[in-house]
Structure formats: C-alpha cells, structure tokens
XYZ file of C-alpha atoms in Angstrom:
743
model
C 40.433 -102.408 99.647
C 39.826 -105.639 101.585
C 39.006 -105.542 105.285
C 40.082 -108.601 107.283
C 38.504 -108.983 110.701
C 39.820 -111.412 113.293
C 36.653 -112.932 114.703
C 37.948 -113.718 118.207
C 38.820 -110.140 119.227
C 37.449 -107.988 116.382
C 40.840 -106.645 115.312
C 40.722 -105.124 111.815
C 43.409 -105.305 109.130
C 43.034 -103.018 106.108
C 44.666 -104.553 103.026
C 45.061 -102.646 99.779
C 44.413 -105.634 97.520
C 41.828 -107.090 95.138
C 40.524 -110.557 94.289
C 43.208 -110.897 91.633
C 45.862 -110.143 94.221
C 44.431 -112.848 96.480
C 44.479 -115.355 93.630
C 47.971 -114.249 92.697
C 49.345 -115.160 96.130
C 48.521 -118.824 95.527
C 45.342 -119.167 97.557
C 43.175 -117.611 100.251
C 44.988 -119.332 103.136
C 48.381 -118.106 101.932
C 47.012 -114.582 101.558
C 45.595 -114.610 105.108
C 48.862 -116.003 106.447
C 50.821 -113.208 104.793
C 48.499 -110.437 105.965
C 47.528 -111.393 109.525
C 49.952 -114.216 110.347
C 47.379 -116.994 110.834
C 48.386 -120.564 110.009
C 47.093 -121.808 106.673
C 45.521 -124.939 108.137
C 43.861 -123.036 110.989
C 42.059 -120.373 108.943
C 38.288 -120.413 108.417
C 37.054 -117.469 106.331
C 33.485 -116.202 105.934
C 31.878 -113.291 104.118
C 29.778 -110.758 105.981
C 26.557 -112.401 104.693
C 27.507 -115.732 106.311
C 28.793 -117.592 103.249
C 31.927 -119.692 103.651
C 34.818 -118.230 101.633
C 37.181 -120.718 100.015
C 39.461 -120.849 97.024
C 36.555 -122.190 94.987
C 34.304 -119.155 95.510
C 36.939 -116.476 96.090
C 35.363 -114.362 93.333
C 32.270 -113.929 95.515
C 34.409 -111.520 97.516
C 34.401 -109.155 94.532
C 30.587 -109.099 94.433
C 30.350 -108.412 98.167
C 29.322 -104.896 99.073
C 31.698 -104.303 101.985
C 34.468 -106.811 101.076
C 34.828 -107.882 104.701
C 36.467 -111.220 105.507
C 35.819 -112.679 108.972
C 38.612 -115.086 109.885
C 38.293 -117.716 112.625
C 41.425 -119.343 114.069
C 40.902 -123.061 114.703
C 44.058 -123.201 116.821
C 42.352 -121.074 119.469
C 39.863 -123.938 119.936
C 42.656 -126.389 120.787
C 44.756 -124.205 123.069
C 43.981 -123.609 126.729
C 41.398 -120.858 126.957
C 43.374 -118.982 129.624
C 46.417 -118.842 127.344
C 44.282 -117.571 124.480
C 42.660 -114.944 126.709
C 46.078 -113.854 127.919
C 47.178 -113.484 124.312
C 44.071 -111.495 123.333
C 43.917 -109.457 126.542
C 43.682 -105.684 126.035
C 44.998 -103.065 128.460
C 43.311 -99.649 128.675
C 45.369 -97.215 126.524
C 45.353 -94.379 129.065
C 47.237 -91.204 128.230
C 49.786 -89.799 130.721
C 48.287 -87.777 133.527
C 48.259 -84.004 133.006
C 50.595 -82.137 135.396
C 49.050 -78.773 136.329
C 51.056 -78.011 139.497
C 53.980 -76.133 137.945
C 53.634 -72.395 138.550
C 54.081 -70.295 135.450
C 52.428 -67.249 133.962
C 48.686 -67.874 134.696
C 47.142 -67.016 131.254
C 49.637 -69.055 129.312
C 49.434 -71.945 131.753
C 45.638 -72.061 131.725
C 45.482 -72.113 127.940
C 48.053 -74.887 127.747
C 46.166 -76.943 130.336
C 42.892 -76.463 128.474
C 44.484 -77.636 125.237
C 46.073 -80.646 126.966
C 42.799 -81.721 128.590
C 40.891 -81.383 125.301
C 43.531 -83.338 123.378
C 43.670 -86.125 125.991
C 39.864 -86.397 126.094
C 39.725 -86.680 122.312
C 42.333 -89.460 122.315
C 40.468 -91.351 125.040
C 37.224 -90.982 123.096
C 38.886 -92.310 119.919
C 40.095 -95.388 121.830
C 36.582 -95.988 123.214
C 35.072 -95.664 119.738
C 37.650 -98.113 118.350
C 36.807 -100.664 121.061
C 33.075 -100.270 120.404
C 33.678 -100.942 116.703
C 35.761 -103.981 117.645
C 32.922 -105.283 119.848
C 30.476 -104.767 116.976
C 32.657 -106.851 114.641
C 32.981 -109.586 117.285
C 29.192 -109.685 117.629
C 28.792 -109.886 113.835
C 31.304 -112.752 113.698
C 29.373 -114.629 116.400
C 26.160 -114.167 114.412
C 27.852 -115.652 111.336
C 29.059 -118.692 113.302
C 25.639 -119.181 114.930
C 23.868 -118.825 111.581
C 26.013 -121.538 109.987
C 25.443 -123.819 112.965
C 21.666 -123.257 112.755
C 21.706 -124.091 109.049
C 23.534 -127.375 109.639
C 21.349 -128.267 112.626
C 18.207 -127.483 110.615
C 19.345 -129.769 107.799
C 20.052 -132.617 110.242
C 16.796 -131.949 112.096
C 14.703 -132.105 108.914
C 16.381 -135.356 107.894
C 15.792 -136.825 111.339
C 12.138 -135.713 111.391
C 11.559 -137.477 108.069
C 13.034 -140.687 109.497
C 11.533 -140.314 112.981
C 7.903 -140.280 111.795
C 8.198 -143.685 110.165
C 10.495 -144.985 112.923
C 8.096 -144.098 115.742
C 5.182 -145.736 113.928
C 7.266 -148.826 113.284
C 8.447 -149.012 116.916
C 4.890 -148.577 118.182
C 3.719 -151.289 115.806
C 6.513 -153.615 116.917
C 5.771 -152.965 120.590
C 2.061 -153.586 119.972
C 2.762 -156.873 118.182
C 5.143 -158.064 120.912
C 2.742 -157.063 123.637
C -0.202 -158.840 121.990
C 1.639 -162.034 120.985
C 0.385 -164.142 123.895
C -3.117 -162.722 123.501
C -3.117 -163.580 119.793
C -2.022 -167.136 120.543
C -4.754 -167.428 123.132
C -7.434 -166.074 120.794
C -6.611 -168.320 117.840
C -6.547 -171.330 120.168
C -10.282 -170.716 120.840
C -11.396 -170.365 117.216
C -12.402 -173.643 115.562
C -11.569 -174.224 111.910
C -14.480 -175.320 109.727
C -14.143 -178.914 108.593
C -14.393 -177.910 104.935
C -11.014 -176.154 105.272
C -9.425 -179.344 106.562
C -7.855 -182.040 104.463
C -9.534 -185.417 103.894
C -7.360 -187.145 106.482
C -8.198 -184.599 109.102
C -11.906 -184.845 108.300
C -11.779 -188.574 108.711
C -9.953 -188.193 112.006
C -12.578 -185.729 113.244
C -15.362 -188.084 112.178
C -13.517 -190.823 114.061
C -13.738 -188.794 117.268
C -10.697 -186.520 117.259
C -11.274 -182.960 118.485
C -11.976 -180.322 115.879
C -9.030 -178.323 114.692
C -8.487 -174.732 115.925
C -6.396 -171.963 114.371
C -3.791 -172.390 117.082
C -3.014 -175.904 115.811
C -1.387 -174.356 112.727
C 1.059 -172.257 114.788
C 4.080 -173.684 116.630
C 4.344 -171.995 119.996
C 7.978 -173.013 120.318
C 8.915 -171.403 117.012
C 6.840 -168.368 117.844
C 8.756 -168.080 121.103
C 12.009 -168.065 119.161
C 10.572 -165.482 116.813
C 9.459 -163.424 119.810
C 12.957 -163.496 121.322
C 14.559 -162.456 118.047
C 12.006 -159.704 117.480
C 12.413 -158.479 121.057
C 16.159 -158.158 120.568
C 15.629 -156.389 117.246
C 13.043 -154.071 118.766
C 15.228 -153.178 121.738
C 18.198 -152.580 119.469
C 16.220 -150.318 117.154
C 14.617 -148.569 120.092
C 17.989 -147.961 121.751
C 19.617 -146.732 118.565
C 16.668 -144.476 117.784
C 16.729 -143.093 121.329
C 20.464 -142.385 121.058
C 20.066 -140.630 117.726
C 17.048 -138.711 118.993
C 18.966 -137.708 122.113
C 21.911 -136.575 119.989
C 19.636 -134.523 117.723
C 17.818 -132.982 120.701
C 21.153 -132.239 122.347
C 22.279 -130.612 119.119
C 19.090 -128.528 118.972
C 19.460 -127.499 122.620
C 23.098 -126.617 121.978
C 22.140 -124.496 118.974
C 19.455 -122.775 121.078
C 22.032 -122.148 123.794
C 24.495 -120.712 121.275
C 21.759 -118.533 119.815
C 20.876 -117.301 123.302
C 24.529 -116.547 124.069
C 24.923 -114.656 120.810
C 21.708 -112.792 121.521
C 22.967 -111.836 124.979
C 24.282 -108.364 124.171
C 24.349 -106.985 127.706
C 28.098 -106.316 127.502
C 27.654 -104.750 124.071
C 24.898 -102.474 125.395
C 27.116 -101.492 128.327
C 29.864 -100.627 125.848
C 27.423 -98.454 123.892
C 26.514 -96.687 127.126
C 30.227 -96.093 127.788
C 30.561 -94.585 124.321
C 27.620 -92.235 124.888
C 29.007 -91.120 128.238
C 32.428 -90.670 126.623
C 30.875 -88.407 123.999
C 29.227 -86.349 126.727
C 32.524 -86.084 128.628
C 34.321 -85.031 125.440
C 31.767 -82.287 124.755
C 31.894 -81.103 128.351
C 35.710 -81.032 128.476
C 35.900 -79.249 125.099
C 33.422 -76.587 126.250
C 35.200 -76.146 129.568
C 38.589 -75.863 127.826
C 37.212 -73.202 125.482
C 35.765 -71.302 128.452
C 39.044 -71.535 130.358
C 40.845 -69.630 127.618
C 38.667 -66.588 128.224
C 40.337 -64.031 130.542
C 37.052 -63.463 132.380
C 36.604 -67.157 133.320
C 36.966 -68.670 136.776
C 40.193 -70.577 136.197
C 40.314 -72.503 139.437
C 36.743 -73.760 139.160
C 37.180 -74.757 135.532
C 40.461 -76.543 136.253
C 38.797 -78.493 139.029
C 35.950 -79.413 136.663
C 38.417 -80.473 133.955
C 40.318 -82.697 136.397
C 37.017 -84.294 137.521
C 35.768 -85.045 134.004
C 39.189 -86.244 132.892
C 39.171 -88.798 135.730
C 35.624 -89.867 134.760
C 36.674 -90.224 131.135
C 39.591 -92.425 132.106
C 37.219 -94.605 134.142
C 34.978 -95.026 131.087
C 37.983 -96.156 129.041
C 38.890 -98.676 131.735
C 35.287 -99.934 131.894
C 34.919 -100.435 128.134
C 38.288 -102.206 128.097
C 37.009 -104.537 130.793
C 33.797 -105.113 128.790
C 35.938 -105.822 125.747
C 37.947 -108.516 127.557
C 34.782 -110.064 129.018
C 33.120 -110.164 125.600
C 36.246 -111.764 124.121
C 35.955 -114.487 126.782
C 32.264 -114.916 125.902
C 33.093 -115.172 122.183
C 35.789 -117.802 122.775
C 33.454 -119.862 124.975
C 30.715 -119.633 122.342
C 33.079 -120.641 119.541
C 34.285 -123.640 121.561
C 30.673 -124.660 122.137
C 29.963 -124.319 118.397
C 33.061 -126.405 117.607
C 31.898 -129.143 119.993
C 28.444 -129.172 118.396
C 29.946 -129.338 114.908
C 32.073 -132.314 115.943
C 28.953 -134.072 117.227
C 27.040 -133.081 114.112
C 29.563 -134.808 111.834
C 28.713 -138.221 113.338
C 24.950 -137.864 112.888
C 24.528 -138.341 109.078
C 26.112 -141.839 109.082
C 24.078 -142.760 112.159
C 20.859 -141.553 110.499
C 21.644 -143.489 107.317
C 22.360 -146.674 109.291
C 19.196 -146.226 111.367
C 17.049 -145.675 108.276
C 18.556 -148.760 106.611
C 17.873 -150.809 109.767
C 14.191 -149.889 109.717
C 13.969 -150.822 106.033
C 15.611 -154.186 106.602
C 13.244 -157.154 106.626
C 12.787 -158.614 110.116
C 10.891 -161.482 111.746
C 8.043 -159.174 112.718
C 6.237 -160.276 109.552
C 5.579 -163.643 111.264
C 4.106 -161.956 114.332
C 2.068 -159.674 112.071
C 0.741 -162.722 110.245
C -0.154 -164.321 113.573
C -1.928 -161.144 114.677
C -3.963 -161.055 111.441
C -4.799 -164.788 111.457
C -8.147 -164.388 113.245
C -9.215 -161.612 110.904
C -7.907 -163.462 107.850
C -9.898 -166.597 108.744
C -13.144 -164.689 109.341
C -12.599 -162.489 106.277
C -12.075 -165.618 104.157
C -15.374 -167.117 105.320
C -17.181 -163.842 104.638
C -15.551 -163.607 101.201
C -16.721 -167.127 100.297
C -20.288 -166.276 101.260
C -20.082 -162.915 99.443
C -18.929 -164.568 96.255
C -21.787 -167.042 96.400
C -24.235 -164.176 96.884
C -22.636 -162.306 93.981
C -22.906 -165.312 91.659
C -26.518 -165.842 92.580
C -27.462 -162.198 91.987
C -25.450 -162.087 88.792
C -27.112 -165.141 87.242
C -30.557 -163.914 88.257
C -30.061 -160.518 86.644
C -28.571 -162.075 83.503
C -31.495 -164.491 83.199
C -33.951 -161.597 83.494
C -32.196 -159.739 80.687
C -32.326 -162.836 78.439
C -36.035 -163.266 79.043
C -36.696 -159.633 78.105
C -34.692 -159.808 74.903
C -36.276 -163.134 73.874
C -39.714 -161.458 73.703
C -38.624 -159.047 71.028
C -40.161 -160.523 67.738
C -37.509 -159.273 65.308
C -37.411 -162.532 63.300
C -41.160 -162.363 62.496
C -40.942 -158.778 61.279
C -38.071 -159.659 58.945
C -40.077 -162.544 57.479
C -42.995 -160.175 56.750
C -40.622 -157.728 55.026
C -39.050 -160.500 52.977
C -42.402 -161.781 51.778
C -43.933 -158.372 51.029
C -41.145 -156.051 49.862
C -37.847 -157.795 49.291
C -36.937 -158.418 45.643
C -39.203 -155.735 44.160
C -36.470 -153.159 43.679
C -34.534 -153.064 40.358
C -31.204 -153.005 42.179
C -29.587 -155.170 44.800
C -29.862 -154.168 48.442
C -26.846 -155.415 50.327
C -27.028 -156.304 53.975
C -30.719 -157.120 54.031
C -30.066 -160.836 54.508
C -27.937 -160.472 57.634
C -28.808 -162.778 60.552
C -31.038 -161.691 63.418
C -29.000 -160.394 66.434
C -28.915 -162.896 69.283
C -27.372 -163.065 72.757
C -25.137 -165.984 73.623
C -25.012 -166.296 77.437
C -22.426 -168.834 78.600
C -21.931 -168.712 82.418
C -18.466 -169.597 83.791
C -17.135 -170.408 87.227
C -19.163 -173.511 87.765
C -22.533 -173.786 89.260
C -21.304 -175.526 92.393
C -19.065 -173.662 94.872
C -16.030 -175.257 96.532
C -17.487 -174.559 99.975
C -21.010 -174.819 101.290
C -20.819 -171.781 103.565
C -23.950 -169.707 103.997
C -24.928 -166.590 105.893
C -25.629 -168.683 108.954
C -21.975 -169.737 109.066
C -20.940 -166.065 109.036
C -23.347 -165.327 111.876
C -21.930 -168.221 113.881
C -18.399 -166.927 113.271
C -19.388 -163.433 114.405
C -20.840 -164.965 117.550
C -17.453 -166.614 118.152
C -15.809 -163.185 117.906
C -18.309 -161.803 120.413
C -17.566 -164.709 122.739
C -13.846 -163.920 122.446
C -14.566 -160.331 123.458
C -16.524 -161.504 126.462
C -13.728 -163.890 127.424
C -11.072 -161.185 127.134
C -13.167 -158.768 129.165
C -13.878 -161.317 131.891
C -10.216 -162.325 132.105
C -9.100 -158.700 132.322
C -6.776 -159.039 129.331
C -6.889 -155.557 127.787
C -4.616 -156.547 124.892
C -6.815 -159.491 123.879
C -9.914 -157.338 124.282
C -8.448 -154.642 122.021
C -7.427 -157.215 119.390
C -10.841 -158.929 119.367
C -12.695 -155.621 119.138
C -10.444 -154.475 116.324
C -11.184 -157.701 114.449
C -14.917 -157.387 115.169
C -15.071 -153.834 113.760
C -13.194 -154.814 110.583
C -15.449 -157.847 110.024
C -18.595 -155.757 110.474
C -17.402 -153.510 107.664
C -16.997 -156.557 105.418
C -20.491 -157.796 106.317
C -21.987 -154.378 105.525
C -20.404 -154.521 102.101
C -21.803 -158.022 101.581
C -25.275 -156.934 102.684
C -25.226 -154.030 100.229
C -24.437 -156.342 97.318
C -28.030 -156.543 96.090
C -28.406 -152.760 96.207
C -25.347 -152.508 94.023
C -26.884 -154.851 91.471
C -30.041 -152.760 91.496
C -27.961 -149.784 90.404
C -26.218 -151.514 87.486
C -28.844 -153.979 86.224
C -32.541 -153.783 85.528
C -34.979 -155.699 87.653
C -36.929 -158.669 86.170
C -39.775 -157.396 83.888
C -43.387 -157.677 85.012
C -46.473 -158.170 82.778
C -47.143 -154.425 82.704
C -43.643 -153.865 81.552
C -44.088 -156.496 78.818
C -47.108 -154.631 77.474
C -45.157 -151.405 77.550
C -42.374 -153.064 75.573
C -44.873 -154.216 72.980
C -46.266 -150.746 72.639
C -42.765 -149.405 72.293
C -42.095 -151.879 69.497
C -45.193 -150.703 67.660
C -44.122 -147.121 68.068
C -40.655 -147.898 66.756
C -41.765 -147.563 63.148
C -43.221 -144.124 63.775
C -40.087 -143.156 65.518
C -38.010 -144.279 62.551
C -40.073 -142.094 60.234
C -39.612 -139.176 62.551
C -35.947 -140.006 62.641
C -35.513 -139.087 58.951
C -36.955 -135.664 59.623
C -34.768 -135.313 62.640
C -31.724 -136.279 60.597
C -32.404 -133.416 58.230
C -32.743 -131.089 61.169
C -29.622 -132.592 62.621
C -27.787 -131.933 59.361
C -28.789 -128.295 59.497
C -27.850 -128.091 63.124
C -24.592 -129.832 62.273
C -23.756 -127.171 59.701
C -24.582 -124.491 62.236
C -22.552 -126.294 64.852
C -19.607 -126.650 62.455
C -19.730 -122.917 61.873
C -19.891 -122.455 65.628
C -16.962 -124.852 65.973
C -14.946 -122.793 63.499
C -15.800 -119.677 65.441
C -14.863 -121.389 68.697
C -11.610 -122.620 67.144
C -10.747 -119.098 66.100
C -11.703 -117.959 69.592
C -9.571 -120.778 70.981
C -6.626 -119.610 68.881
C -7.149 -116.090 70.162
C -7.459 -117.448 73.704
C -4.234 -119.424 73.212
C -2.487 -116.322 71.940
C -3.818 -114.319 74.877
C -2.810 -117.196 77.134
C 0.698 -117.103 75.717
C 0.714 -113.349 76.279
C -0.486 -113.877 79.843
C 2.176 -116.540 80.337
C 4.799 -114.170 79.021
C 3.402 -111.467 81.285
C 3.445 -113.914 84.200
C 7.044 -114.853 83.392
C 7.921 -111.176 83.138
C 6.222 -110.495 86.470
C 8.113 -113.406 88.013
C 11.351 -111.996 86.651
C 10.402 -108.611 88.033
C 9.572 -110.292 91.342
C 13.004 -111.916 91.403
C 14.533 -108.571 90.485
C 12.589 -106.860 93.275
C 13.708 -109.533 95.727
C 17.283 -109.143 94.557
C 16.889 -105.380 94.839
C 15.504 -105.780 98.357
C 18.484 -107.938 99.255
C 20.841 -105.386 97.708
C 18.991 -102.629 99.571
C 19.438 -104.608 102.776
C 23.140 -104.877 102.052
C 23.195 -101.183 101.124
C 21.458 -100.393 104.396
C 24.169 -102.239 106.283
C 26.768 -100.346 104.259
C 24.997 -97.065 105.071
C 24.969 -97.982 108.736
C 28.691 -98.633 108.564
C 29.139 -95.359 106.700
C 27.075 -93.688 109.402
C 29.476 -95.058 111.982
C 32.376 -93.835 109.846
C 30.722 -90.407 109.504
C 30.260 -90.313 113.265
C 33.960 -91.026 113.581
C 34.687 -88.281 111.037
C 32.492 -85.864 112.990
C 34.400 -86.758 116.126
C 37.647 -86.133 114.247
C 36.261 -82.829 112.983
C 35.361 -81.892 116.510
C 38.904 -82.741 117.513
C 40.251 -80.627 114.685
C 37.925 -77.790 115.694
C 39.145 -78.047 119.258
C 42.700 -77.983 118.020
C 41.915 -75.046 115.724
C 40.313 -73.285 118.679
C 43.425 -73.856 120.738
C 45.551 -72.620 117.823
C 43.358 -69.541 117.514
C 43.783 -68.983 121.210
C 47.536 -69.284 120.818
C 47.433 -66.816 117.928
C 45.359 -64.408 120.010
C 48.006 -64.685 122.677
C 50.672 -63.981 120.112
C 48.677 -60.943 118.921
C 48.557 -59.743 122.524
C 52.308 -60.181 122.761
C 52.747 -58.305 119.501
C 50.581 -55.510 120.852
C 52.782 -55.339 123.906
C 55.856 -55.290 121.661
C 54.235 -52.505 119.611
C 53.595 -50.491 122.729
C 57.188 -51.098 123.770
C 58.363 -50.063 120.277
C 56.269 -46.899 120.532
C 57.807 -46.179 123.898
C 61.237 -46.708 122.425
C 60.245 -44.435 119.526
C 59.285 -41.724 122.009
C 62.589 -42.221 123.758
C 64.402 -41.913 120.412
C 62.465 -38.720 119.695
C 63.420 -37.330 123.088
C 67.022 -38.369 122.443
C 66.841 -36.639 119.065
C 65.472 -33.516 120.739
C 68.268 -33.577 123.263
C 70.780 -34.054 120.447
C 69.226 -31.123 118.599
C 69.483 -28.997 121.721
C 73.067 -30.025 122.085
C 73.634 -29.212 118.427
C 72.150 -25.759 118.950
C 74.429 -25.234 121.888
C 77.291 -26.376 119.748
C 76.230 -23.955 117.006
C 76.054 -21.138 119.507
C 79.443 -22.076 120.879
C 80.731 -22.329 117.325
C 79.327 -18.873 116.559
C 80.964 -17.529 119.653
C 84.138 -19.230 118.686
C 83.982 -17.746 115.200
C 83.316 -14.377 116.600
C 86.233 -14.760 118.880
C 88.290 -16.024 115.970
C 87.287 -13.013 113.873
C 88.246 -10.857 116.676
C 91.528 -12.680 117.015
C 92.228 -12.614 113.255
C 93.908 -9.577 113.721
C 96.038 -11.182 116.258
C 97.680 -13.309 113.676
C 97.451 -14.773 110.245
C 98.138 -18.276 111.489
C 94.877 -18.232 113.459
C 92.921 -17.917 110.205
C 93.974 -21.341 109.150
C 92.791 -22.701 112.487
C 89.494 -20.960 112.030
C 88.984 -22.455 108.571
C 89.816 -25.888 109.921
C 87.333 -25.425 112.737
C 84.661 -24.324 110.265
C 85.250 -27.370 108.099
C 85.101 -29.591 111.117
C 81.883 -27.909 112.215
C 80.331 -28.444 108.797
C 81.257 -32.136 108.890
C 79.774 -32.516 112.370
C 76.595 -30.759 111.257
C 76.287 -33.047 108.186
C 76.882 -36.145 110.308
C 74.183 -35.056 112.704
C 71.688 -34.609 109.858
C 72.471 -38.039 108.378
C 72.146 -39.716 111.827
C 68.808 -38.000 112.382
C 67.398 -39.081 108.991
C 68.644 -42.654 109.454
C 66.981 -42.882 112.864
C 63.695 -41.567 111.439
C 63.786 -44.112 108.606
C 64.533 -47.048 110.944
C 61.775 -46.076 113.367
C 59.198 -45.709 110.593
C 60.155 -49.089 109.044
C 59.961 -50.829 112.440
C 56.586 -49.273 113.203
C 55.124 -50.221 109.788
C 56.427 -53.786 110.135
C 54.792 -54.132 113.566
C 51.529 -52.726 112.206
C 51.554 -55.211 109.310
C 52.195 -58.219 111.621
C 49.404 -57.104 113.970
C 46.946 -56.720 111.050
C 47.837 -60.215 109.697
C 47.322 -61.854 113.077
C 44.058 -60.015 113.620
C 42.809 -61.162 110.165
C 43.777 -64.796 110.850
C 42.116 -64.733 114.269
C 38.923 -63.264 112.764
C 38.927 -65.955 110.035
C 39.383 -68.767 112.594
C 36.550 -67.402 114.711
C 34.283 -67.237 111.660
C 35.085 -70.878 110.832
C 34.451 -71.952 114.412
C 31.174 -70.038 114.612
C 29.866 -71.692 111.418
C 27.431 -74.633 112.299
C 28.574 -78.171 111.483
C 26.251 -79.873 108.951
C-alpha cells in the first residue's frame, strides 16, 4: 500500500500498489499522473525522510518504513496564488441541523433525538480529526522542503566561505598596496643606492658631480600610474563582484532562515490541536448526555437544551478548524513560493562562485605594486645579506684553520716509523695494509677570498639609520601609510640583523674553538693513553661479544614478542573493525528506531482514530440497545394485551359453556317433551332422532371449537414469552459489552 500526499493541502490518496507496479506504469511521473491527476512535468516527489524520489531511486520507496510519497505541484508556483487558494479552499462539512420541534410520543422522540445528536457529533469529530491529520501532513511536507533548501544553502555557503577567506585577504592586500603606492614611491625616492651597486658609467657620472642614485630612479612614475589605474579597476571589479556574490549568499541565508522560521511557526497547527481536544470533549459530553436522555427518569428538557448547546459549539469548532486549515494552506503556498524563488537564485550562484574564484587566481598587475612595496626591504635585506655572508666566510675559515692546526699536531707519521723500524718484517707471514699512507686533511677553500662588495657592519648601521630617518619623516609629515610601511620594514630588518649577530654563536655550537696550550698538553696525554685504551679495547671486545650474544638472544625474544604483539595488534584491529561495524549497526538501528518511532506515532494516531470509531460504534450499539429495550417494552405491552385477550376468550368460552348448558337443558326438556309426545304419533319419533343427532353434532362442534381456541391461545402465549426472553437476553448482553472497560 502506497500513500500519496499532496503537499499543498495535505490530501491523502491510498493506492494499492507496489514498487513493481510503479515501474510497470512506465515511470514515477506517469504513475502520479494516473493516481492523483498531476501533470508529469509538474510533479516533484519526496520520501518522508526528505530524499528526492525519482525514477533512478524508485526502489528506495520499497525500503521506506511508511511508503509515503509527498508530491509538490510546480504549476501551483506559476499560477496566481488567489486562484490556487480558491481551488484548494475547503468548506466546513457541517451535517444538517437536527429538527426536534415535531411533537410525537415523548419517549420515542427523546431516544431518536439522542441518537441523532450522538451520530452528528461523531461525524463532526471525524471531520475535525481528518483535517488535523491533513494539517500534520502539510507541516511534514513543509519540513521536507525546508530541509532540502537548507542542505543546498549549506553547500553553497561552505563553498563561498572557502573562497571568501582568500578573497577577503586578497582584497585587503590589494587595497593596502593601492593605498600605500604614493607612500612607497616617496620612501624609495629618499633612499640612496650604494655606489657599488651602480654600473661603471654611473659611478663615473657620480664622481663627475652627478647626484647619487636613489631607489626611486629605477621606477617610472608614469608607468606606475598606469599600473595603479589598471589595478584600481581590477580591484573595484573584484570588490564589486565579491560584494554581489556575498550579498546573494547572505540573502540566500536570510531567506533560508525566514523559511525555517515560517515552517517553525506552528501557531495555526497548535490551534487546530486545541480544536481537536475540544471536539473530543464535546463528543464525550454529547455521548454521555444522549445516553442519559434515554433513561426514563432523566430531565428531558434540560438534556435537550444541553445537547443543542454542545452541538452548536461542536459545529463552531468544525468551522474554526476549517478556517485554520485554509489559513495554513495559504501559509504553505507562500512558503513554497519563497523556497522556489530562493532555489532559482541558488542556481545562479555556483557559476558566479567559479568565475569569482578564477578571477582571484588570475595573474594581475598587483605583482608590480607588490614589488615596489618590497623594494625598500629588498634593498636593505640585500645589504645585510652581503655583510652576513662575509661574516660567515670569515668565521668559517677561522674555524677550519683551527681544526687543521689541531690535527697537524698529531704525530702519527713518527709512530709509524718507530713501528716499521722495530717490529715490521719480523713475522713469518705477510701483514697486508700496514703500508697504507698516513691520513691527511686536504683543505681547499672555495668562493674566493675577495668579496664582490666591500660592505661592512658600519654600512648596515648607516642603512638602519636611514630607515629610522624615514620613520621620523613619515611621522612628522603625518603620513600614516608611510609610517606603517617604514616601521614594518624596520621590524623585518631587525630580525635579519639579529640572525646575523647570532652567527658566531651558531658556529660555537657546531665547531670547536681554537685549541689553547693547555688543550695541546691534554691532547698529548690523550695520545699517550691511546695505547692503553687499545689494550683495554681487546678486553672490551670480548665482553662486547658476550653481550652481543646475550643481546641477540634478547633480540630473538623481542622478535617473538613483536610477533605476538603484531598478532595481538591484528586481533585488536579486527576487534576495532568489529566494534566500528557494530557502531555502524547501532547507528543504523538508532535510525531505524527513529523511523519506527515515527511509525508508532502514526500508528498511535491511527489507534486514536480507531478508539474514536469504537466509541462511535459503542454509542451506536447503545442506541441500538435502547431501541431494543423499547421494543421489549412494546412486546411486554403486547403480551399484556394478549393476556387480556386470553382472559376475554376464557370469559367468552365460559359464556359459551353456559349457553351450551342451557341448550342441553332445553334439549333435555325437549326430549322429555318428545318422549311424552311419542305417544302422540310415530312420526314424531323420527323428528326426535333427528334432533338428537343434530344435538350431538352441535355438542361435538362446540368441543372442537373449545380445544382449538385453547391450542391457539397457548401457542400465542408461548411465542410471546419466547420473543420477550430473546430480547431480554440480547439487551443484557449489550449492557454487559457496554459496561466492559475499553483497553
């Protein structure tokens, strides 16, 4: 069974079909068109969990717990909203008013009125429950639409945030470079270039009296102006495009927040729930009052007045929930139109984001302005680097020379000559490798002893003073941009100077200092002790061999332990994988439990509806029992009437018997007279015999009539008794069922 819900008004269509039936129709759109009449091109279908349902994933419908399909009609977004509302407008399904003015027999009329009021109240309550269920489905459809919009907006927002971080930094950098262009030109025009950086022709010109070159001489202000204009246009274009995209994304976020707020506004839905609760109370009250009205001892007029009052209130509740239903339909249509507008705007954002990202990655002329901005720092850093390299070369050669002097004092050649003269050649076998040359160090410095520039630390100090003077100039002129640029350069150059000053400390960490005389004596003593150390080394080697064997055994033990650890690790990994699988299973179970909870809630609603139906059936059964009790009362009256008729028949029989006795007496008298008159004539005897025969026939007819009357009366009385007993048994059974509590 597939349940199709029309999202705009919550109308439900129950279709006895399966996924195979949907596929057999030729597609989901064709199936929806056949079942609910929606155009194939206008249908948008979603599952109850928010997933879009298409022909590609139609089998997901089979795995859904409730098999609900929420269908949105795109045509409703194009039509005039008033026309759509007129089409979806719902009128309150009020039942005809109950006419209680006709005068009839009071007990029968009161029971009929009670039954009519109870039946009408139940029908009104069923309509209210149906509208509440329709509102619930509309709210669920709006949540699905809002959830899909939030997902799309979140995806666009994350993409934009990834681009915006780099874009904002780039725009700030561009604005900073454009703002500080004039200040950079002014600063480099005040920094003189050292003559050693100049060409020979320029040096000769300076020696001839020309002014010394400054950094600004290497930059064309006219070309930089052109670059500035081009970069300004590029910056404004990127800034405008970024602002438009950012505004569109923010508008999209605000729209999604507004849609979420509208969907979360369930005031009308809460009012509808209140109407349903009041309707349930009215139904219970009317049912109780109708049951009381059927009692003969009840105050009929008061109860009828109460029933009329609550019936009017119940009708008002039906009208109110119908009004809430129409208002919520209007709210749903407005929300869906807003979502459609946001989706249309959202479609244009991915190309705009791609174009914006590509624009920021495109190479621009800002590299020239960046180079201009870094020119002051680059010049000063170059001077500091030249001086640092000279310091490094000087320290390096000094440390290398100290190492050579230390190693030259080791008298290895003399010791080998003593060995050769005293020991070598005395063994009966050849000793290879004993004639190898003495180890030496070949130190060949590269890089040239003379540097290309004659800069010293004093030149760096003079350059730093120039930077300080630039700071003072910028501060006195009130140029905050120039002051910020000069201070930034000053801080960076101080870091370079600190590194240069710590150069010697670095050499102290990686090279030994030059040996002193005390150290030379210590080295000599160490050389003398070397022989003793070599002798001790043999003993140590033996110990090392033993330790090596022990360590090899330990290694084997550790390897075995490592194998065991690897096996336990594999077991732990398997256990971890199993736990992860169990975690996924638990998560899936939690999701299925969530779905089951929603199904149980829906079943709870269905059970509530069933309980309401059972209450209706009980009310109807109660009215039927009341009718049967009335019929029993009528049968009792008929029985009493039959008994009265039976008494009358008995009296009639008695009168007939009396008449028969009189007839017998008259007959006896007549016979006596006939006997007396027999003598009068023989012909009278024949008359007497005929009279006797006639008398016997009359007597027999009277007996047969009497027995037939007795039989008919007894059969009628037994039939009435049986009918009364059957009705009494049925009434007692109905009362027992009604008195049993509802579980």
